[in-house]
């Protein structure tokens, strides 16, 4: 599908995602079927077995991991679909109508009171007292979550969510597709507004190469940048500068020439290796990006089960897969070195693998970034 001239990055990404959805409707339909029958999105292993029994030659895991983010994600081995994917599944039309009806109700509530909260029992009442319908809608609402801020509880029980002003995109929408497209236009209008990265260096040092893929030019440039920052660190520290001054110019030059380890300690922190809190990546690993909330400038991934140190967390509720919490961790371990962020819900956050239910999308003991 060709993108029209002038369309923003979010619109272009969705156009490509919708083309993918039409080509892989069998996967989307099968996962939704599981959702309606059990209340859970289908597991990759279960789908693979089913298709094998049916004689369908489909590599479910490979397809699921390649599913474009506007459609859904793989979470704890399940193929989780978002509303954009459900637009392509005919059987999901009733669920999307219920979802749209609930969002419009939330908008009316917010118009009447900017401090309004949406509460789970209101969804049940809105859907004629049907608890199962309300539970499925709650799963979609809290997953899409861009219209919410703080709240309590989860989709399986009693929950509340404060409404954000983003709910205003529902103003003129007449159905689920129009609502999602209105949200898309809002995202494109706001797109390049990146959160400032505090404590970032001014030197144009290229991002680190993924583990196992170093390049000579990147390594040299990074080393030069570290030496420059080391000199700047020494110059701006009066006590250290006075002390080094007594050693003479030759000693300083020797330090700069052979001080790579010290430079790395200041820049990335062999000392900083002890900074932050250890978090373990979940079974799907974690993708990293240089700006939280923006899928631009992707960095090295955190492997499944790998433990890394995180300095702090940032609230950036985009894309939908990071909600309801909407938090990102700033990773201090090498090779990320404080320059890359990963979605907090990509980590175990204190949950124990295999011990259901998983309840921690964020480790609240991780401090907020300043």
GROMACS .gro file of C-alpha atoms in nm:
model
  370
    1UNK     CA    1   0.000   0.000   0.000
    2UNK     CA    2   0.158   0.326  -0.107
    3UNK     CA    3   0.163   0.609   0.143
    4UNK     CA    4   0.018   0.940   0.029
    5UNK     CA    5   0.250   1.237   0.000
    6UNK     CA    6   0.273   1.432   0.322
    7UNK     CA    7   0.175   1.145   0.549
    8UNK     CA    8   0.361   1.120   0.876
    9UNK     CA    9   0.572   0.828   1.001
   10UNK     CA   10   0.291   0.682   1.213
   11UNK     CA   11   0.053   0.676   0.915
   12UNK     CA   12   0.314   0.514   0.691
   13UNK     CA   13   0.388   0.252   0.955
   14UNK     CA   14   0.018   0.172   0.988
   15UNK     CA   15  -0.028   0.148   0.610
   16UNK     CA   16   0.249  -0.111   0.597
   17UNK     CA   17   0.103  -0.290   0.899
   18UNK     CA   18  -0.243  -0.311   0.744
   19UNK     CA   19  -0.098  -0.467   0.431
   20UNK     CA   20   0.079  -0.723   0.651
   21UNK     CA   21  -0.248  -0.794   0.836
   22UNK     CA   22  -0.434  -0.872   0.514
   23UNK     CA   23  -0.159  -1.114   0.412
   24UNK     CA   24  -0.151  -1.294   0.748
   25UNK     CA   25  -0.515  -1.287   0.849
   26UNK     CA   26  -0.505  -1.656   0.941
   27UNK     CA   27  -0.270  -1.582   1.232
   28UNK     CA   28  -0.475  -1.286   1.358
   29UNK     CA   29  -0.802  -1.476   1.334
   30UNK     CA   30  -0.665  -1.777   1.520
   31UNK     CA   31  -0.532  -1.567   1.808
   32UNK     CA   32  -0.861  -1.379   1.836
   33UNK     CA   33  -1.054  -1.706   1.836
   34UNK     CA   34  -0.854  -1.815   2.139
   35UNK     CA   35  -0.926  -1.480   2.305
   36UNK     CA   36  -1.303  -1.520   2.265
   37UNK     CA   37  -1.301  -1.881   2.384
   38UNK     CA   38  -1.064  -1.859   2.682
   39UNK     CA   39  -1.016  -1.489   2.754
   40UNK     CA   40  -0.645  -1.529   2.674
   41UNK     CA   41  -0.455  -1.454   2.357
   42UNK     CA   42  -0.328  -1.767   2.183
   43UNK     CA   43   0.012  -1.907   2.272
   44UNK     CA   44   0.258  -1.947   1.988
   45UNK     CA   45   0.314  -2.313   2.077
   46UNK     CA   46  -0.058  -2.384   2.081
   47UNK     CA   47  -0.112  -2.219   1.744
   48UNK     CA   48   0.181  -2.404   1.592
   49UNK     CA   49   0.037  -2.737   1.708
   50UNK     CA   50  -0.308  -2.649   1.579
   51UNK     CA   51  -0.184  -2.550   1.234
   52UNK     CA   52   0.030  -2.863   1.212
   53UNK     CA   53  -0.272  -3.081   1.290
   54UNK     CA   54  -0.472  -2.893   1.026
   55UNK     CA   55  -0.195  -2.945   0.773
   56UNK     CA   56  -0.116  -2.574   0.743
   57UNK     CA   57   0.251  -2.507   0.672
   58UNK     CA   58   0.299  -2.200   0.887
   59UNK     CA   59   0.592  -2.095   1.104
   60UNK     CA   60   0.387  -1.925   1.376
   61UNK     CA   61   0.679  -1.804   1.587
   62UNK     CA   62   0.856  -1.647   1.292
   63UNK     CA   63   0.539  -1.470   1.179
   64UNK     CA   64   0.442  -1.354   1.528
   65UNK     CA   65   0.779  -1.196   1.593
   66UNK     CA   66   0.759  -1.014   1.260
   67UNK     CA   67   0.412  -0.874   1.330
   68UNK     CA   68   0.430  -0.492   1.294
   69UNK     CA   69   0.394  -0.304   1.627
   70UNK     CA   70   0.070  -0.122   1.527
   71UNK     CA   71  -0.099  -0.464   1.511
   72UNK     CA   72   0.025  -0.626   1.830
   73UNK     CA   73   0.316  -0.796   2.000
   74UNK     CA   74   0.444  -1.120   2.147
   75UNK     CA   75   0.414  -1.117   2.525
   76UNK     CA   76   0.512  -1.409   2.746
   77UNK     CA   77   0.474  -1.637   2.444
   78UNK     CA   78   0.124  -1.513   2.356
   79UNK     CA   79   0.023  -1.341   2.031
   80UNK     CA   80  -0.141  -1.025   2.168
   81UNK     CA   81  -0.348  -0.822   1.923
   82UNK     CA   82  -0.430  -0.451   1.934
   83UNK     CA   83  -0.743  -0.286   1.799
   84UNK     CA   84  -0.575  -0.204   1.467
   85UNK     CA   85  -0.527  -0.577   1.402
   86UNK     CA   86  -0.884  -0.657   1.506
   87UNK     CA   87  -1.016  -0.425   1.235
   88UNK     CA   88  -0.912  -0.698   0.991
   89UNK     CA   89  -1.079  -0.984   1.179
   90UNK     CA   90  -1.452  -1.002   1.087
   91UNK     CA   91  -1.536  -1.195   1.405
   92UNK     CA   92  -1.396  -0.909   1.617
   93UNK     CA   93  -1.647  -0.647   1.496
   94UNK     CA   94  -1.873  -0.679   1.804
   95UNK     CA   95  -1.581  -0.646   2.044
   96UNK     CA   96  -1.458  -0.337   1.860
   97UNK     CA   97  -1.806  -0.184   1.877
   98UNK     CA   98  -1.809  -0.242   2.253
   99UNK     CA   99  -1.461  -0.092   2.283
  100UNK     CA  100  -1.559   0.214   2.079
  101UNK     CA  101  -1.877   0.261   2.280
  102UNK     CA  102  -1.678   0.254   2.602
  103UNK     CA  103  -1.420   0.505   2.479
  104UNK     CA  104  -1.697   0.745   2.371
  105UNK     CA  105  -1.851   0.707   2.717
  106UNK     CA  106  -1.513   0.794   2.868
  107UNK     CA  107  -1.491   1.102   2.646
  108UNK     CA  108  -1.835   1.222   2.760
  109UNK     CA  109  -1.729   1.168   3.120
  110UNK     CA  110  -1.409   1.370   3.067
  111UNK     CA  111  -1.598   1.655   2.896
  112UNK     CA  112  -1.823   1.681   3.200
  113UNK     CA  113  -1.539   1.653   3.451
  114UNK     CA  114  -1.166   1.679   3.360
  115UNK     CA  115  -1.089   1.478   3.677
  116UNK     CA  116  -1.319   1.195   3.575
  117UNK     CA  117  -1.213   0.832   3.623
  118UNK     CA  118  -1.332   0.534   3.422
  119UNK     CA  119  -1.425   0.246   3.653
  120UNK     CA  120  -1.470  -0.119   3.563
  121UNK     CA  121  -1.829  -0.146   3.690
  122UNK     CA  122  -1.926   0.141   3.457
  123UNK     CA  123  -1.809  -0.073   3.165
  124UNK     CA  124  -2.025  -0.362   3.289
  125UNK     CA  125  -2.329  -0.134   3.314
  126UNK     CA  126  -2.261   0.016   2.974
  127UNK     CA  127  -2.253  -0.333   2.818
  128UNK     CA  128  -2.589  -0.440   2.963
  129UNK     CA  129  -2.443  -0.613   3.265
  130UNK     CA  130  -2.251  -0.868   3.059
  131UNK     CA  131  -1.942  -0.935   3.272
  132UNK     CA  132  -1.763  -1.144   3.006
  133UNK     CA  133  -1.804  -0.872   2.742
  134UNK     CA  134  -1.686  -0.611   2.990
  135UNK     CA  135  -1.380  -0.819   3.079
  136UNK     CA  136  -1.277  -0.856   2.715
  137UNK     CA  137  -1.329  -0.485   2.654
  138UNK     CA  138  -1.126  -0.408   2.967
  139UNK     CA  139  -0.837  -0.612   2.829
  140UNK     CA  140  -0.841  -0.400   2.513
  141UNK     CA  141  -0.887  -0.071   2.697
  142UNK     CA  142  -0.599  -0.124   2.936
  143UNK     CA  143  -0.373  -0.257   2.661
  144UNK     CA  144  -0.438   0.037   2.425
  145UNK     CA  145  -0.428   0.265   2.733
  146UNK     CA  146  -0.316   0.588   2.563
  147UNK     CA  147  -0.624   0.766   2.704
  148UNK     CA  148  -0.537   0.676   3.065
  149UNK     CA  149  -0.291   0.799   3.325
  150UNK     CA  150  -0.269   0.649   3.673
  151UNK     CA  151  -0.508   0.401   3.825
  152UNK     CA  152  -0.548   0.077   4.014
  153UNK     CA  153  -0.638  -0.284   3.939
  154UNK     CA  154  -0.627  -0.501   3.628
  155UNK     CA  155  -0.867  -0.620   3.361
  156UNK     CA  156  -0.962  -0.939   3.546
  157UNK     CA  157  -1.112  -0.757   3.844
  158UNK     CA  158  -1.202  -0.415   3.976
  159UNK     CA  159  -1.004  -0.133   3.819
  160UNK     CA  160  -1.001   0.244   3.787
  161UNK     CA  161  -0.814   0.475   3.550
  162UNK     CA  162  -0.782   0.851   3.538
  163UNK     CA  163  -0.850   0.996   3.194
  164UNK     CA  164  -0.590   1.192   3.000
  165UNK     CA  165  -0.668   1.479   2.765
  166UNK     CA  166  -0.569   1.246   2.480
  167UNK     CA  167  -0.925   1.112   2.504
  168UNK     CA  168  -1.031   1.416   2.303
  169UNK     CA  169  -0.944   1.235   1.980
  170UNK     CA  170  -1.275   1.048   2.026
  171UNK     CA  171  -1.471   1.371   1.978
  172UNK     CA  172  -1.590   1.327   1.619
  173UNK     CA  173  -1.526   0.955   1.563
  174UNK     CA  174  -1.826   0.745   1.459
  175UNK     CA  175  -1.671   0.400   1.483
  176UNK     CA  176  -1.357   0.218   1.594
  177UNK     CA  177  -1.165   0.275   1.271
  178UNK     CA  178  -1.233   0.650   1.272
  179UNK     CA  179  -1.123   0.665   1.635
  180UNK     CA  180  -0.797   0.481   1.566
  181UNK     CA  181  -0.729   0.702   1.264
  182UNK     CA  182  -0.795   1.015   1.471
  183UNK     CA  183  -0.543   0.888   1.724
  184UNK     CA  184  -0.299   0.825   1.439
  185UNK     CA  185  -0.326   1.183   1.316
  186UNK     CA  186  -0.261   1.302   1.670
  187UNK     CA  187   0.053   1.084   1.692
  188UNK     CA  188   0.184   1.218   1.362
  189UNK     CA  189   0.121   1.574   1.471
  190UNK     CA  190   0.317   1.517   1.792
  191UNK     CA  191   0.569   1.265   1.656
  192UNK     CA  192   0.919   1.416   1.666
  193UNK     CA  193   0.874   1.564   2.014
  194UNK     CA  194   1.144   1.363   2.187
  195UNK     CA  195   1.199   1.364   2.560
  196UNK     CA  196   1.534   1.523   2.650
  197UNK     CA  197   1.794   1.273   2.760
  198UNK     CA  198   1.944   1.409   3.080
  199UNK     CA  199   2.314   1.372   3.145
  200UNK     CA  200   2.382   1.305   2.776
  201UNK     CA  201   2.716   1.411   2.636
  202UNK     CA  202   2.737   1.679   2.371
  203UNK     CA  203   3.000   1.499   2.168
  204UNK     CA  204   2.864   1.328   1.856
  205UNK     CA  205   2.976   0.979   1.954
  206UNK     CA  206   2.804   0.717   1.737
  207UNK     CA  207   2.576   0.465   1.913
  208UNK     CA  208   2.749   0.143   2.019
  209UNK     CA  209   2.744  -0.151   1.781
  210UNK     CA  210   2.546  -0.459   1.890
  211UNK     CA  211   2.745  -0.713   2.092
  212UNK     CA  212   2.978  -0.915   1.870
  213UNK     CA  213   2.966  -0.663   1.586
  214UNK     CA  214   3.233  -0.399   1.666
  215UNK     CA  215   3.373  -0.184   1.390
  216UNK     CA  216   3.714  -0.021   1.386
  217UNK     CA  217   3.587   0.322   1.291
  218UNK     CA  218   3.320   0.325   1.562
  219UNK     CA  219   3.567   0.204   1.823
  220UNK     CA  220   3.821   0.472   1.729
  221UNK     CA  221   3.562   0.750   1.726
  222UNK     CA  222   3.422   0.639   2.059
  223UNK     CA  223   3.774   0.627   2.211
  224UNK     CA  224   3.851   0.977   2.086
  225UNK     CA  225   3.523   1.101   2.230
  226UNK     CA  226   3.604   0.946   2.566
  227UNK     CA  227   3.946   1.114   2.576
  228UNK     CA  228   3.782   1.445   2.495
  229UNK     CA  229   3.534   1.399   2.776
  230UNK     CA  230   3.813   1.294   3.012
  231UNK     CA  231   3.999   1.616   2.937
  232UNK     CA  232   3.680   1.815   2.990
  233UNK     CA  233   3.620   1.632   3.319
  234UNK     CA  234   3.972   1.713   3.440
  235UNK     CA  235   3.950   2.078   3.327
  236UNK     CA  236   3.622   2.135   3.511
  237UNK     CA  237   3.743   1.982   3.837
  238UNK     CA  238   3.961   2.243   4.015
  239UNK     CA  239   4.107   2.003   4.273
  240UNK     CA  240   4.193   1.740   4.017
  241UNK     CA  241   4.330   2.000   3.775
  242UNK     CA  242   4.556   2.148   4.047
  243UNK     CA  243   4.685   1.805   4.142
  244UNK     CA  244   4.754   1.704   3.783
  245UNK     CA  245   4.917   2.040   3.720
  246UNK     CA  246   5.190   1.950   3.966
  247UNK     CA  247   5.270   1.639   3.765
  248UNK     CA  248   5.358   1.843   3.461
  249UNK     CA  249   5.240   1.839   3.103
  250UNK     CA  250   5.420   1.515   3.024
  251UNK     CA  251   5.236   1.326   3.295
  252UNK     CA  252   4.902   1.463   3.178
  253UNK     CA  253   4.974   1.358   2.821
  254UNK     CA  254   5.074   1.014   2.941
  255UNK     CA  255   4.749   0.992   3.133
  256UNK     CA  256   4.544   1.089   2.828
  257UNK     CA  257   4.732   0.848   2.604
  258UNK     CA  258   4.703   0.551   2.834
  259UNK     CA  259   4.392   0.641   3.031
  260UNK     CA  260   4.135   0.455   2.828
  261UNK     CA  261   4.010   0.259   3.127
  262UNK     CA  262   3.969   0.576   3.332
  263UNK     CA  263   3.786   0.743   3.044
  264UNK     CA  264   3.549   0.450   3.020
  265UNK     CA  265   3.493   0.462   3.395
  266UNK     CA  266   3.387   0.827   3.375
  267UNK     CA  267   3.181   0.787   3.057
  268UNK     CA  268   3.017   0.448   3.106
  269UNK     CA  269   3.112   0.364   3.453
  270UNK     CA  270   3.305   0.067   3.560
  271UNK     CA  271   3.206   0.240   3.884
  272UNK     CA  272   2.864   0.300   3.729
  273UNK     CA  273   2.843  -0.075   3.683
  274UNK     CA  274   2.733  -0.068   4.045
  275UNK     CA  275   2.485   0.214   3.979
  276UNK     CA  276   2.120   0.146   3.928
  277UNK     CA  277   1.918  -0.166   3.998
  278UNK     CA  278   1.953  -0.509   3.840
  279UNK     CA  279   1.655  -0.611   3.627
  280UNK     CA  280   1.615  -0.936   3.437
  281UNK     CA  281   1.473  -0.934   3.081
  282UNK     CA  282   1.162  -1.150   3.030
  283UNK     CA  283   1.147  -1.452   2.803
  284UNK     CA  284   1.106  -1.241   2.489
  285UNK     CA  285   1.400  -1.013   2.566
  286UNK     CA  286   1.381  -0.634   2.533
  287UNK     CA  287   1.433  -0.401   2.237
  288UNK     CA  288   1.616  -0.075   2.309
  289UNK     CA  289   1.581   0.272   2.159
  290UNK     CA  290   1.766   0.598   2.206
  291UNK     CA  291   1.446   0.793   2.285
  292UNK     CA  292   1.179   0.649   2.517
  293UNK     CA  293   0.839   0.641   2.348
  294UNK     CA  294   0.993   0.657   2.000
  295UNK     CA  295   1.083   0.349   1.795
  296UNK     CA  296   1.371   0.536   1.632
  297UNK     CA  297   1.745   0.465   1.650
  298UNK     CA  298   1.718   0.111   1.776
  299UNK     CA  299   2.008  -0.016   1.985
  300UNK     CA  300   2.136  -0.360   2.082
  301UNK     CA  301   1.860  -0.581   2.224
  302UNK     CA  302   1.867  -0.720   2.576
  303UNK     CA  303   1.865  -1.098   2.548
  304UNK     CA  304   1.598  -1.309   2.718
  305UNK     CA  305   1.694  -1.370   3.081
  306UNK     CA  306   1.986  -1.125   3.069
  307UNK     CA  307   2.037  -0.911   3.379
  308UNK     CA  308   2.116  -0.544   3.326
  309UNK     CA  309   2.139  -0.241   3.551
  310UNK     CA  310   1.884   0.036   3.505
  311UNK     CA  311   1.947   0.389   3.627
  312UNK     CA  312   1.592   0.521   3.632
  313UNK     CA  313   1.252   0.511   3.462
  314UNK     CA  314   1.074   0.755   3.228
  315UNK     CA  315   0.701   0.778   3.160
  316UNK     CA  316   0.641   0.772   2.783
  317UNK     CA  317   0.314   0.585   2.702
  318UNK     CA  318   0.392   0.498   2.341
  319UNK     CA  319   0.365   0.260   2.158
  320UNK     CA  320   0.052   0.087   2.296
  321UNK     CA  321   0.254  -0.220   2.396
  322UNK     CA  322   0.413  -0.030   2.689
  323UNK     CA  323   0.083   0.060   2.856
  324UNK     CA  324  -0.086   0.058   3.105
  325UNK     CA  325   0.223   0.167   3.302
  326UNK     CA  326   0.395   0.338   3.009
  327UNK     CA  327   0.740   0.326   3.170
  328UNK     CA  328   1.083   0.288   3.008
  329UNK     CA  329   1.409   0.192   3.182
  330UNK     CA  330   1.732   0.375   3.110
  331UNK     CA  331   1.996   0.100   3.091
  332UNK     CA  332   2.336   0.176   3.239
  333UNK     CA  333   2.508  -0.158   3.163
  334UNK     CA  334   2.741  -0.191   2.865
  335UNK     CA  335   2.692  -0.169   2.567
  336UNK     CA  336   2.392   0.058   2.634
  337UNK     CA  337   2.582   0.287   2.872
  338UNK     CA  338   2.289   0.506   2.969
  339UNK     CA  339   2.215   0.599   2.607
  340UNK     CA  340   1.931   0.355   2.541
  341UNK     CA  341   1.594   0.278   2.692
  342UNK     CA  342   1.381  -0.037   2.703
  343UNK     CA  343   1.013  -0.079   2.791
  344UNK     CA  344   0.979  -0.165   3.160
  345UNK     CA  345   0.722  -0.438   3.089
  346UNK     CA  346   0.989  -0.626   2.892
  347UNK     CA  347   1.144  -0.724   3.226
  348UNK     CA  348   1.030  -0.956   3.505
  349UNK     CA  349   1.027  -0.670   3.761
  350UNK     CA  350   1.025  -0.911   4.053
  351UNK     CA  351   0.778  -1.159   3.905
  352UNK     CA  352   0.894  -1.522   3.901
  353UNK     CA  353   0.895  -1.700   3.563
  354UNK     CA  354   0.621  -1.962   3.554
  355UNK     CA  355   0.446  -1.838   3.868
  356UNK     CA  356   0.119  -1.683   3.752
  357UNK     CA  357  -0.026  -1.428   3.758
  358UNK     CA  358   0.240  -1.182   3.640
  359UNK     CA  359   0.150  -0.854   3.806
  360UNK     CA  360   0.449  -0.620   3.779
  361UNK     CA  361   0.478  -0.418   3.458
  362UNK     CA  362   0.723  -0.186   3.636
  363UNK     CA  363   0.956  -0.220   3.931
  364UNK     CA  364   0.834   0.079   4.132
  365UNK     CA  365   1.156   0.082   4.337
  366UNK     CA  366   1.342   0.209   4.029
  367UNK     CA  367   1.367   0.587   4.071
  368UNK     CA  368   1.220   0.831   3.822
  369UNK     CA  369   1.462   1.004   3.584
  370UNK     CA  370   1.516   1.373   3.658
   0.00000   0.00000   0.00000
